[in-house]
Coordinates of C-alpha atoms and ligand atoms in Angstrom, one line a residue:
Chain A
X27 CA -116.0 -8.9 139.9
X28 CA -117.6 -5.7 140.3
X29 CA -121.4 -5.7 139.9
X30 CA -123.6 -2.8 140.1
X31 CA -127.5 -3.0 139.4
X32 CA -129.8 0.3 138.9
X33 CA -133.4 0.9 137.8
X34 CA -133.8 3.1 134.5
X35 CA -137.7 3.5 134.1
X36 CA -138.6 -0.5 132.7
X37 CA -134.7 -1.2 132.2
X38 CA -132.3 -3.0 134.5
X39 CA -128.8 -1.4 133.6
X40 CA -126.0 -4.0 135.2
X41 CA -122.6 -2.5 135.3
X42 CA -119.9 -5.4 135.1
X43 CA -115.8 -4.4 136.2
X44 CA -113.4 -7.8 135.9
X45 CA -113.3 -10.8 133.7
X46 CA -116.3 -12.5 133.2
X47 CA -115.4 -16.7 133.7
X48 CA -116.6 -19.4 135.6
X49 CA -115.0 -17.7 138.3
X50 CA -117.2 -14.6 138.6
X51 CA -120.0 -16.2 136.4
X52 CA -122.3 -17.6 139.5
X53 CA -121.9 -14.2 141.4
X54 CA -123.1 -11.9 138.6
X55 CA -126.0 -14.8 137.6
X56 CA -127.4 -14.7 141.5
X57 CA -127.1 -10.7 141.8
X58 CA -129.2 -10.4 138.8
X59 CA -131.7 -12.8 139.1
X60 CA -132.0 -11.8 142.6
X61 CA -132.6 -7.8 140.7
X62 CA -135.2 -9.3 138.3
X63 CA -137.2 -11.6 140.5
X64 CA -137.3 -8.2 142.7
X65 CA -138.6 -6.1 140.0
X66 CA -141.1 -7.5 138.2
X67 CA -142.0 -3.9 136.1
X68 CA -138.4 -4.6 135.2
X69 CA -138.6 -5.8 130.8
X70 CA -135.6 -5.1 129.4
X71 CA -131.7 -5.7 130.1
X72 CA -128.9 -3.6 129.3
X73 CA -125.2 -4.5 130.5
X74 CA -122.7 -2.2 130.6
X75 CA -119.4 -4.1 129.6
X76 CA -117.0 -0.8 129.7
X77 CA -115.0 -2.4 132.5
X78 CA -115.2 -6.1 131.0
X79 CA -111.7 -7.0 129.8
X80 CA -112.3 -10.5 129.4
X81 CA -115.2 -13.0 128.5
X82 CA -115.3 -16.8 127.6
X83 CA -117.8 -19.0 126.8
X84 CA -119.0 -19.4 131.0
X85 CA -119.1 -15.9 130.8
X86 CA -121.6 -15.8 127.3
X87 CA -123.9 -18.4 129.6
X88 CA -124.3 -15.8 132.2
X89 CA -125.6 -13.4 129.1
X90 CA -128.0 -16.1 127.6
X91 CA -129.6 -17.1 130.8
X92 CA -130.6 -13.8 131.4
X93 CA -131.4 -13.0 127.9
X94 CA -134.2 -16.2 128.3
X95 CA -135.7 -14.5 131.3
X96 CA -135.6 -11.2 129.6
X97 CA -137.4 -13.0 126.5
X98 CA -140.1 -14.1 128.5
X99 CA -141.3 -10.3 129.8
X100 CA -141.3 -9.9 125.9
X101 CA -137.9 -7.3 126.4
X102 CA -134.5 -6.6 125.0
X103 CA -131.3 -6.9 125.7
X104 CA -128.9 -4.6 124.9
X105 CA -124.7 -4.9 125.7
X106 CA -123.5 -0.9 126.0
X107 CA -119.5 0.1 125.4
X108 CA -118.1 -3.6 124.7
X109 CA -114.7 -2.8 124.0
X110 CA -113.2 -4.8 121.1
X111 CA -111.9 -7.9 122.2
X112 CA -115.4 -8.8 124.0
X113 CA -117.6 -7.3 121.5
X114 CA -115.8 -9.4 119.3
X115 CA -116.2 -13.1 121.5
X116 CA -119.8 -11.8 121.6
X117 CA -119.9 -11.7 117.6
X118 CA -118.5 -15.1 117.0
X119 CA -120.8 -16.8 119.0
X120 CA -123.6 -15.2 117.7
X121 CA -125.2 -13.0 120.5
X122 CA -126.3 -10.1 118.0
X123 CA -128.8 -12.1 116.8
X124 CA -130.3 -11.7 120.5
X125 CA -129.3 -8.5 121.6
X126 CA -128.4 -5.2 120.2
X127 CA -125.4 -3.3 120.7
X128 CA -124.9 0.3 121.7
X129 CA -121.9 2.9 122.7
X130 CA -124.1 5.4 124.8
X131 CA -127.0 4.8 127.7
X132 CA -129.0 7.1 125.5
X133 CA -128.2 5.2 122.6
X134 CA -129.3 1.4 124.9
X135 CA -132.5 3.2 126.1
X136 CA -133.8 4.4 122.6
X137 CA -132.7 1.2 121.5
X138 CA -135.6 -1.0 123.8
X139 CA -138.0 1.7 122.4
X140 CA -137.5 4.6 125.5
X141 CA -139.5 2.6 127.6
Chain B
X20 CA -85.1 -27.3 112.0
X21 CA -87.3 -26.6 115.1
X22 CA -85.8 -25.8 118.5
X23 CA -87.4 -25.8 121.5
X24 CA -86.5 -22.0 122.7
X25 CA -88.6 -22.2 126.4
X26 CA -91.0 -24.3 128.5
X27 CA -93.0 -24.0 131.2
X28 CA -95.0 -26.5 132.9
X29 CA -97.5 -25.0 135.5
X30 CA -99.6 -27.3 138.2
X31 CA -102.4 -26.3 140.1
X32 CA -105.6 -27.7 142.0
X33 CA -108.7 -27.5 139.7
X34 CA -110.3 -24.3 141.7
X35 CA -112.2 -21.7 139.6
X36 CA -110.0 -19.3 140.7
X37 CA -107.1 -20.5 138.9
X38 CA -108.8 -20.4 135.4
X39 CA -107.8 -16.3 135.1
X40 CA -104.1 -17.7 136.8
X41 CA -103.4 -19.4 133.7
X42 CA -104.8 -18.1 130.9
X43 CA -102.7 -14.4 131.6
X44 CA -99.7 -16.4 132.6
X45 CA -99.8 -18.5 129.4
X46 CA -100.8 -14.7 128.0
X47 CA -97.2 -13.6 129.6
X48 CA -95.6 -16.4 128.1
X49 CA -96.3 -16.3 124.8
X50 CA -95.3 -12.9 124.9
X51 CA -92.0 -14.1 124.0
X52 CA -93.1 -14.4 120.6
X53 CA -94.7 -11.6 118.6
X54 CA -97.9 -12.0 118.8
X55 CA -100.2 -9.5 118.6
X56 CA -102.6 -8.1 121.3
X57 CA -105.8 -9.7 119.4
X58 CA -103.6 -13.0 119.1
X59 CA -103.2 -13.2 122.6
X60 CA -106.8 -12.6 123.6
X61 CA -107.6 -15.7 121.4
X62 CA -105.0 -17.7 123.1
X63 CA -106.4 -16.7 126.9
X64 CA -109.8 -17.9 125.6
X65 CA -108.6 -21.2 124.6
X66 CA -106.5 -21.4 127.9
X67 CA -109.5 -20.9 129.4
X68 CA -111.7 -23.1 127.8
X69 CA -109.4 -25.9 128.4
X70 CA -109.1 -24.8 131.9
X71 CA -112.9 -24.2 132.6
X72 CA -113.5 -27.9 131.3
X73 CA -111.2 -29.5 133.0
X74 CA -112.4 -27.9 136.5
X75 CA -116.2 -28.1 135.0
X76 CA -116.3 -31.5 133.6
X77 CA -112.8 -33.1 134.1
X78 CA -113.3 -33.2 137.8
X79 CA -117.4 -32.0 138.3
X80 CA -117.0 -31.0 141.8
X81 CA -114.3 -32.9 143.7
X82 CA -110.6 -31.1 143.2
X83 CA -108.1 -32.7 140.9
X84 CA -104.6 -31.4 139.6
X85 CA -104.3 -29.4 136.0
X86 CA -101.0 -28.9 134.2
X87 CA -101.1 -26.2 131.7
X88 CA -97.7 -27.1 130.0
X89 CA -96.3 -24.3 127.0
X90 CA -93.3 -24.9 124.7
X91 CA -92.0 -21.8 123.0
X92 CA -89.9 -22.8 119.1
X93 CA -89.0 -20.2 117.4
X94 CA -92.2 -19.9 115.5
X95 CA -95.5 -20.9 117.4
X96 CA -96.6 -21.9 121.0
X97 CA -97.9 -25.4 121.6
X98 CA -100.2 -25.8 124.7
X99 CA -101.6 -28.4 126.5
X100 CA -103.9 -28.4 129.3
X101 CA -104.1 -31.5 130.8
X102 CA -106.4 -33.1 133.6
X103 CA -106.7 -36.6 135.3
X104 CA -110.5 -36.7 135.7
X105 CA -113.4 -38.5 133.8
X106 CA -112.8 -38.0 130.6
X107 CA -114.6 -37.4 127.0
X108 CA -116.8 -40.6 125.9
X109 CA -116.9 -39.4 122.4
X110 CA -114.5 -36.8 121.2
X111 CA -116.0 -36.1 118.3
X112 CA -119.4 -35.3 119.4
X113 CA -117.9 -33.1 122.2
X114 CA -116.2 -30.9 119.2
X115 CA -119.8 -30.6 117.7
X116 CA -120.7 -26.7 118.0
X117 CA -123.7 -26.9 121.3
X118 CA -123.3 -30.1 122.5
X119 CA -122.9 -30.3 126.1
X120 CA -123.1 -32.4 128.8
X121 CA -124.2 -30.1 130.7
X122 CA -127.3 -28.5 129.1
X123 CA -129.3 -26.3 132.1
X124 CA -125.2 -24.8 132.8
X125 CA -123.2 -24.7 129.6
X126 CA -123.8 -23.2 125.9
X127 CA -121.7 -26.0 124.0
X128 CA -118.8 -23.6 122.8
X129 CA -116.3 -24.0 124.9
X130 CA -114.3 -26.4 122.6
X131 CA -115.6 -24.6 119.4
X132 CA -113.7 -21.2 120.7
X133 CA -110.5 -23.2 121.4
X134 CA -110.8 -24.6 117.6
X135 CA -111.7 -21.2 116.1
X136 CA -108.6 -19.4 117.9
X137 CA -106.1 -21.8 117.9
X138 CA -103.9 -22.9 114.6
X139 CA -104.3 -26.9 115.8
X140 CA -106.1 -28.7 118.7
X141 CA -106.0 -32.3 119.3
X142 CA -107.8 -34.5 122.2
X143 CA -106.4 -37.4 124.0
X144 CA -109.1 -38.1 126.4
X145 CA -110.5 -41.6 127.6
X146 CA -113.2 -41.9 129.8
X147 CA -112.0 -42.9 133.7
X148 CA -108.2 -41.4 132.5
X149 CA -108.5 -37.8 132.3
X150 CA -108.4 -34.9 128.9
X151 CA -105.5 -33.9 127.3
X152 CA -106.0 -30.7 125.0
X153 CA -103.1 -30.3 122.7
X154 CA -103.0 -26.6 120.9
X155 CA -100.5 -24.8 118.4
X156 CA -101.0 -21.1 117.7
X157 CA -97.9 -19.2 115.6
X158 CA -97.7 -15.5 115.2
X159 CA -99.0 -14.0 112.2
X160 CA -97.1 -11.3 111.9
X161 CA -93.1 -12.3 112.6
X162 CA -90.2 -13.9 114.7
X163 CA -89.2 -14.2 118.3
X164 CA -88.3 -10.8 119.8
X165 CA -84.0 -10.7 120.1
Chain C
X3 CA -106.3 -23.3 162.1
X4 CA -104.4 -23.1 158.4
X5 CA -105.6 -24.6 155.5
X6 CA -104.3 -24.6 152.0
X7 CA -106.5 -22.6 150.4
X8 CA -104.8 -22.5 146.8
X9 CA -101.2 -23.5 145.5
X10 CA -99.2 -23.4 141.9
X11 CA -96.2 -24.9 140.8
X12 CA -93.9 -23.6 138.3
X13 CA -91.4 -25.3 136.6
X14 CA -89.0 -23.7 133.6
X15 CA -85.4 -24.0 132.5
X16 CA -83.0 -21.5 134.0
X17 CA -83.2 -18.7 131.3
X18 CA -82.9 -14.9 131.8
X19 CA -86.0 -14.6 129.8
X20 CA -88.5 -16.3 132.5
X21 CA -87.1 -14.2 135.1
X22 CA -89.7 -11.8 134.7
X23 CA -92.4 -14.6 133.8
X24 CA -91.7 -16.0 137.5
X25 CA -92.0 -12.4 139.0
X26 CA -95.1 -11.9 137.2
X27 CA -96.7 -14.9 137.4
X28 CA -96.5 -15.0 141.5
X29 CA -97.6 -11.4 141.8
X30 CA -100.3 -12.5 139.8
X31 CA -101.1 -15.8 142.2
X32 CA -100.6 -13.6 145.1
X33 CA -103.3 -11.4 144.3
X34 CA -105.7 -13.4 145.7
X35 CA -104.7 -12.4 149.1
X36 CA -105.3 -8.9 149.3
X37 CA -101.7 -7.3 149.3
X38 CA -100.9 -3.4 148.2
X39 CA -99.4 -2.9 145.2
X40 CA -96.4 -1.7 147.3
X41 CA -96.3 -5.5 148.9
X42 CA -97.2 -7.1 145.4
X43 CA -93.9 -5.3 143.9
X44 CA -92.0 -6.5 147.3
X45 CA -92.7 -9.8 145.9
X46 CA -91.9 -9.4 142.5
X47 CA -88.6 -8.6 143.8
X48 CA -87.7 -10.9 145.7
X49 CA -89.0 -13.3 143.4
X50 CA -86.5 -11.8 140.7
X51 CA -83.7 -11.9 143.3
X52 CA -84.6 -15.7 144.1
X53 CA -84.7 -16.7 140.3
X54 CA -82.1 -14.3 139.2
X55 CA -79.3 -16.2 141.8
X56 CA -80.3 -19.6 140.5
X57 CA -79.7 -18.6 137.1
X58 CA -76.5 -16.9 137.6
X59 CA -74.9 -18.6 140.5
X60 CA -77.0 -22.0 140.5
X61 CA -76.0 -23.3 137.2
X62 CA -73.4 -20.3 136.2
X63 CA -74.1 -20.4 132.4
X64 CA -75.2 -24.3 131.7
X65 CA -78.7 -25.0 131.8
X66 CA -81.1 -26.2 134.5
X67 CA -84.3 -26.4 136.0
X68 CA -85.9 -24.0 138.2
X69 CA -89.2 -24.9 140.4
X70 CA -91.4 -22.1 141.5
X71 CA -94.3 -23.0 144.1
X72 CA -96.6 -20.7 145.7
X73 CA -98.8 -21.8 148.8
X74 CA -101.6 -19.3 149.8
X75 CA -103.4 -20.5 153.0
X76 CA -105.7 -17.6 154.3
X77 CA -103.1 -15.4 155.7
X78 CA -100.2 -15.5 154.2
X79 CA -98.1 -16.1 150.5
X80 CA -95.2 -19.0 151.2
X81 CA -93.0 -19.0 147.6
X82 CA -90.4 -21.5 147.2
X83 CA -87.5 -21.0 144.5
X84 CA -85.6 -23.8 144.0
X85 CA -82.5 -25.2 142.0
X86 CA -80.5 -28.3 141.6
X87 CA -77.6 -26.2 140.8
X88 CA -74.0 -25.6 142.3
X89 CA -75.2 -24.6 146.3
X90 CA -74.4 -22.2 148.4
X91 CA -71.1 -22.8 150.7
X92 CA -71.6 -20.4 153.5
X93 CA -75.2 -19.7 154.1
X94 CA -74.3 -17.0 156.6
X95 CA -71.7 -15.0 154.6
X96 CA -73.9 -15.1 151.2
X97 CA -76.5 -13.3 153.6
X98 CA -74.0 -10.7 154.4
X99 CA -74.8 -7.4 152.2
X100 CA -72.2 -6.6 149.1
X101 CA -71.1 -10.5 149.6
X102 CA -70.9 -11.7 146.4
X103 CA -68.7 -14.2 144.6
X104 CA -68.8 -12.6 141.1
X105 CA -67.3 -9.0 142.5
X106 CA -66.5 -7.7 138.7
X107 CA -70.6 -8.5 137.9
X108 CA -72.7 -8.5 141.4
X109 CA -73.3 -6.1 143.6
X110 CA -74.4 -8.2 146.7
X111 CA -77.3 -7.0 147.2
X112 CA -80.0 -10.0 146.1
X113 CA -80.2 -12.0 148.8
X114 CA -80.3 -8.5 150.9
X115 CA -83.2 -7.4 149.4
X116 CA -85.3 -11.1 149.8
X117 CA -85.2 -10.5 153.4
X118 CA -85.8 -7.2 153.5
X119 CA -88.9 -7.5 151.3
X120 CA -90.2 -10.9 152.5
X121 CA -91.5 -11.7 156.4
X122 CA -89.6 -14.7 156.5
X123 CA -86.4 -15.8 154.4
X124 CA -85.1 -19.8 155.3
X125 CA -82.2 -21.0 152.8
X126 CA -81.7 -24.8 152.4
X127 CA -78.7 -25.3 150.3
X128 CA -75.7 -27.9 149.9
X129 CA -72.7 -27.5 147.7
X130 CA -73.1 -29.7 144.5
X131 CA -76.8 -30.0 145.3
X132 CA -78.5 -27.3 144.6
X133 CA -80.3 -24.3 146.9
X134 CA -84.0 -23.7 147.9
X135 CA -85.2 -20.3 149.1
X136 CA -88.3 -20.7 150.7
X137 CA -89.9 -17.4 152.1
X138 CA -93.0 -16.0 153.5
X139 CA -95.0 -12.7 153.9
X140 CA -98.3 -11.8 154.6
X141 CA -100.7 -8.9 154.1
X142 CA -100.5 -6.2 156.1
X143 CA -104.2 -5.1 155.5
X144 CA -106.7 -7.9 155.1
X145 CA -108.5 -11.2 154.3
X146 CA -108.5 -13.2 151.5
X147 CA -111.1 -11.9 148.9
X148 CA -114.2 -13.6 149.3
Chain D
X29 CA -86.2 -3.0 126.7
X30 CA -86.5 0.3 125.0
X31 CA -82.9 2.4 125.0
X32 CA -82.4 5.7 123.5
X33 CA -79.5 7.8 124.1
X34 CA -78.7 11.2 123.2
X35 CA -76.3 13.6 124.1
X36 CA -77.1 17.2 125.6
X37 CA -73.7 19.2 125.9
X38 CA -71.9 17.3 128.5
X39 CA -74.6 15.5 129.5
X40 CA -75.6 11.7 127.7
X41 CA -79.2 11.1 128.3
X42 CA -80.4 7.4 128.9
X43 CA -83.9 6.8 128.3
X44 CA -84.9 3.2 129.2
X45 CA -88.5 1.3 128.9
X46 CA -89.7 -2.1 130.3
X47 CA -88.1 -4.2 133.2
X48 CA -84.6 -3.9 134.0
X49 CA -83.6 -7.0 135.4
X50 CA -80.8 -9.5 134.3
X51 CA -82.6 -10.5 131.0
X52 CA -82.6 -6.8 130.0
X53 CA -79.3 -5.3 131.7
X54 CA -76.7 -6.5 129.2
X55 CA -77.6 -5.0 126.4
X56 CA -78.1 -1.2 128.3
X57 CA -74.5 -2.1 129.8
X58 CA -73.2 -2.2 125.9
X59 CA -75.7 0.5 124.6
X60 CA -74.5 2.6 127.2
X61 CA -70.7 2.0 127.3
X62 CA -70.4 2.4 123.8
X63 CA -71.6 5.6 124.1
X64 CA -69.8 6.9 126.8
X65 CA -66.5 5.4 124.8
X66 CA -67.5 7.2 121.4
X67 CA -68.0 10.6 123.5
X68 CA -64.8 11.3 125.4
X69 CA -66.4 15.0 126.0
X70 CA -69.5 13.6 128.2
X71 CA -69.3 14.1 132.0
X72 CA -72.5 13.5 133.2
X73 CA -75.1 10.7 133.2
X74 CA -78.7 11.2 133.3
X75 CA -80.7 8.1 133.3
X76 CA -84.9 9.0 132.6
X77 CA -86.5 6.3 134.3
X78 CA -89.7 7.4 133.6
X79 CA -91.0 4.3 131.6
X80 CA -88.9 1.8 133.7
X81 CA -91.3 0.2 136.0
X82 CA -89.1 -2.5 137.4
X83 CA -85.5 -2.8 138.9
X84 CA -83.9 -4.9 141.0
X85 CA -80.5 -5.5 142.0
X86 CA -79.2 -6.7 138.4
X87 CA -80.4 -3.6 137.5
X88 CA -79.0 -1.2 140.0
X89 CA -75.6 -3.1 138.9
X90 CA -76.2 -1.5 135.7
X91 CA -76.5 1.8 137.3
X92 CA -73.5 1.5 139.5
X93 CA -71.2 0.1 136.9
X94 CA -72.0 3.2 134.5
X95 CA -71.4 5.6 137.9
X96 CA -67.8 4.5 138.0
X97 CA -67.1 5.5 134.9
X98 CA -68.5 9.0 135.2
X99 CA -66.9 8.8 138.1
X100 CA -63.5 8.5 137.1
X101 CA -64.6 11.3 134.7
X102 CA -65.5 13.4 137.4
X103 CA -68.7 13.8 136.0
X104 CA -72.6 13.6 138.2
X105 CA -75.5 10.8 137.9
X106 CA -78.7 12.1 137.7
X107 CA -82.3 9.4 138.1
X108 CA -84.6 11.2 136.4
X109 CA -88.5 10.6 136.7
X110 CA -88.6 7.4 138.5
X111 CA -91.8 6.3 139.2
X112 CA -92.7 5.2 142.9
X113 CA -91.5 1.4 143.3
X114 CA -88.5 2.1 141.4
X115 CA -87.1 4.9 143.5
X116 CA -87.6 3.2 146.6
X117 CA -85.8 0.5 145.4
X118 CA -83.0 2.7 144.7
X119 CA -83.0 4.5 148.1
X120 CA -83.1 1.0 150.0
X121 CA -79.9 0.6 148.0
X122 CA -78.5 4.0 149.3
X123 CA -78.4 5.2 145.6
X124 CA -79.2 8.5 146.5
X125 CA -75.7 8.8 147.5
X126 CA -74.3 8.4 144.2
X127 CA -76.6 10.2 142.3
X128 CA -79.1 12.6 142.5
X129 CA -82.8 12.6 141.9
X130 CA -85.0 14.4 139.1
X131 CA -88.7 15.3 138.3
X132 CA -87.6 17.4 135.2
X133 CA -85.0 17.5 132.8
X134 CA -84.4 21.3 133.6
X135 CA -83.5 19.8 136.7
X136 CA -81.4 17.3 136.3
X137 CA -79.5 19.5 134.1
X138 CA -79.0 22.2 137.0
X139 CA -77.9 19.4 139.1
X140 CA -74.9 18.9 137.1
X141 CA -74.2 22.3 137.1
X142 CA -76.0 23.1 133.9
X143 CA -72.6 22.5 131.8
Ligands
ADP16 N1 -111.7 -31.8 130.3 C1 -112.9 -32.5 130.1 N2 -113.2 -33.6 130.8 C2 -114.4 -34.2 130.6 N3 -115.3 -33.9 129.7 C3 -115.0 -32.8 128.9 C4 -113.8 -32.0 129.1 N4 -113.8 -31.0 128.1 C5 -115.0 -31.2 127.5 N5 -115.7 -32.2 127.9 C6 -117.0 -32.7 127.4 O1 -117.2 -32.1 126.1 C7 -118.5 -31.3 126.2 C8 -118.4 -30.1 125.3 O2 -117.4 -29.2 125.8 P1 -117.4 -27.7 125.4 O3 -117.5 -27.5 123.9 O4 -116.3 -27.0 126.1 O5 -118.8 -27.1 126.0 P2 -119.4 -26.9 127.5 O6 -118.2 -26.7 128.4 O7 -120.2 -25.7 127.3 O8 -120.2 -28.1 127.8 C9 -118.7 -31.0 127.6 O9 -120.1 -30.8 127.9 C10 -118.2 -32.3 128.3 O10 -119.1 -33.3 128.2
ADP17 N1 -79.1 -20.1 144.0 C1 -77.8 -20.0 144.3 N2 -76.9 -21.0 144.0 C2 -75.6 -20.8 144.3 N3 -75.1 -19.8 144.9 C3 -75.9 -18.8 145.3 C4 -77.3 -18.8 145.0 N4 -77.9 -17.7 145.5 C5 -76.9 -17.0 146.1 N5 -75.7 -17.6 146.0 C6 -74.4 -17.1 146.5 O1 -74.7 -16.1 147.4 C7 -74.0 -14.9 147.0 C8 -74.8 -13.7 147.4 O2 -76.0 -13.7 146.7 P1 -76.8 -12.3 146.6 O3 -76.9 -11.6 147.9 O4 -78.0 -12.5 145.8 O5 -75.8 -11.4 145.7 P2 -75.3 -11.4 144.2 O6 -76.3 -12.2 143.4 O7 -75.2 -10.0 143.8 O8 -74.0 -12.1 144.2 C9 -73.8 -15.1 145.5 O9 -72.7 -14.3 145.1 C10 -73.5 -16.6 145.4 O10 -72.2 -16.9 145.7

């Protein structure tokens, strides 16, 4: 799995490449968590899925865990260019009720209020 | 009357790394059939699922065998993911959408994806014995390519 | 010292159809090690050779079984095709390039290409028994991924 | 696998898609051969290759079968387009001896001497 964590202002913007299963789940979990617990100005989330082709139910626990940590700096999360067949494994299990969904960076940054 | 065009049985230790083996080689199999691009994400999910549990809970650790086995008629794909570890204590509660065993790791929807995406699934499981996930999935659209 | 570090077993009946599911399938296994694309399609071939021989000379229109295993230990790929089919009376001389005993159909050329695109080629075969390629190759390059 | 055949003056043009392999090879044998026997007046044989991205050696039987015939018609083979894994596989067979290779249909249509 490729990972790739930057700084945008009080956003964490993690860019995932690979298929996101039990497999790659414990990799992207510790690299993140490491990148929060680092960054403690750090309130919102925003993954980049672009280069996700695949995502199962291991892979939506990896999403939620963060998105617990994220609710508790009071932030958002926001998933940026899911292409169809995750944004759609992402729907059924209900993950719009807890973060927001964008196509563009601009769009995920104005989304968690341009902070 | 149902014929049973192609099989494949496929064995492998119960590694993580094998999850994404199976579900795009069951993926290539069912390929033979027309489903369609959507209808084969759905059926890598469940093979998935099946697979993830089986490593996850089946065997929780210590390294155990899985055979994924598919049987191509000319109309749908029947799957079965089958492992020899601990088993399910109560089926019906494990179908139940957020129930896990597993509550600090797992979200609980790993059997609910493999209902919602496949056209069948039964469980054979007893506890000490090991899991058996039986799933049917038929094209929407049409018949096996000539 | 070698250890097993994954393995898969593939077992299907000896139609035309699954020859490209085996090819596939082990390319997609062998990715774990980290092999080009050019040594990945090396494989596929030889793979297709392997599997295209036991359906056309191992059971020569009837059907059978065909049993695929894959070893990956951290260096190297070890693929076994084998068949319970007719056998193979002269090793040596099926070895030979253009030797083939369908002339009007074959060029000769499969069991040519194994060797050329695998490290290692061993053939275990006995008339009326059936024939088992087993083969090895390795990266060129690198490590397994971590 | 994809066929589609069409005839350019003396030339038949055989485009193929998908694997060629033993599953696939004898239906472009009859495809093929039923074409060459409908058009007495073709010589030549260009096969695009362009969207073939496998072969092996049930597949280069269907190649050398179809050069006899042009062959006996005194007619050129052309491999038009092959893409990487596909021509080497075709060299290692000492193909090039038989027929020639092509980037463009222009070309391959020089080859055979542009009749
Ligand atoms: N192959 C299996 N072996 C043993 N237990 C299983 C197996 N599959 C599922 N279970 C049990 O069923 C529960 C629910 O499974 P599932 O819906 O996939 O959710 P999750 O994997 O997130 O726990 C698991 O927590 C586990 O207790
Ligand atoms: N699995 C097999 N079972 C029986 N005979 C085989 C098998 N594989 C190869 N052979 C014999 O070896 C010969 C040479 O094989 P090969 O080099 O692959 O060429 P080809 O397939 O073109 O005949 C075959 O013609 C056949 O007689």
């Amino acid at each position: 799995m490729d990972i790739e964590i930057r700084r945008k202002g009080r956003a964490l913007i993690v860019s995932l490449g690979g298929e996101l299963d039990l497999a790659t789940a414990a990799e992207v979990k510790e690299r993140v968590d490491a990148a929060l617990a680092e960054n403690s100005k750090v309130h919102h989330l925003i993954w980049d899925l672009e280069n996700v082709d695949f995502i199962d139910s291991s892979g939506l626990g990896v999403l939620l865990g963060r998105y617990k940590q994220i609710q508790a700096r009071a932030g958002k999360v926001v998933a940026l260019k899911a292409v169809d067949p995750v944004r759609r494994v992402l729907r059924m299990a209900g993950m719009e009720r807890i973060m927001q969904f964008a196509d563009t960076e601009e769009q995920a940054l104005a989304q968690i209020g341009g902070r | 009357m149902e014929t049973v065009e192609n099989k494949v049985v496929m064995r492998f230790p119960s590694k993580a790394a094998n999850i994404g083996f199976a579900r795009t080689a069951v993926a290539l199999f069912a390929s033979q059939l027309e489903f369609t691009l959507d209808e084969l994400d759905e059926i890598k999910i469940a093979v998935s699922e099946a697979v993830s549990n089986a490593v996850i809970h089946g065997y929780k650790g210590t390294e155990g065998e899985i055979t994924v086995t598919c049987r191509l008629t000319n109309d749908r794909l029947e799957i079965t993911v089958k492992d020899e570890g601990r088993g399910i204590a109560d089926v019906e509660q494990a179908l139940e959408p957020a129930f896990t065993t597993e509550p600090e790791e797992r979200m609980g929807l790993g059997l609910v994806f493999v209902r919602e995406y496949m056209d069948k699934l039964e469980i054979d499981s007893e506890p000490g014995r090991g899991t058996s996930l039986f799933m049917i999935k038929s094209p929407t659209q049409a018949r096996v390519h000539s």
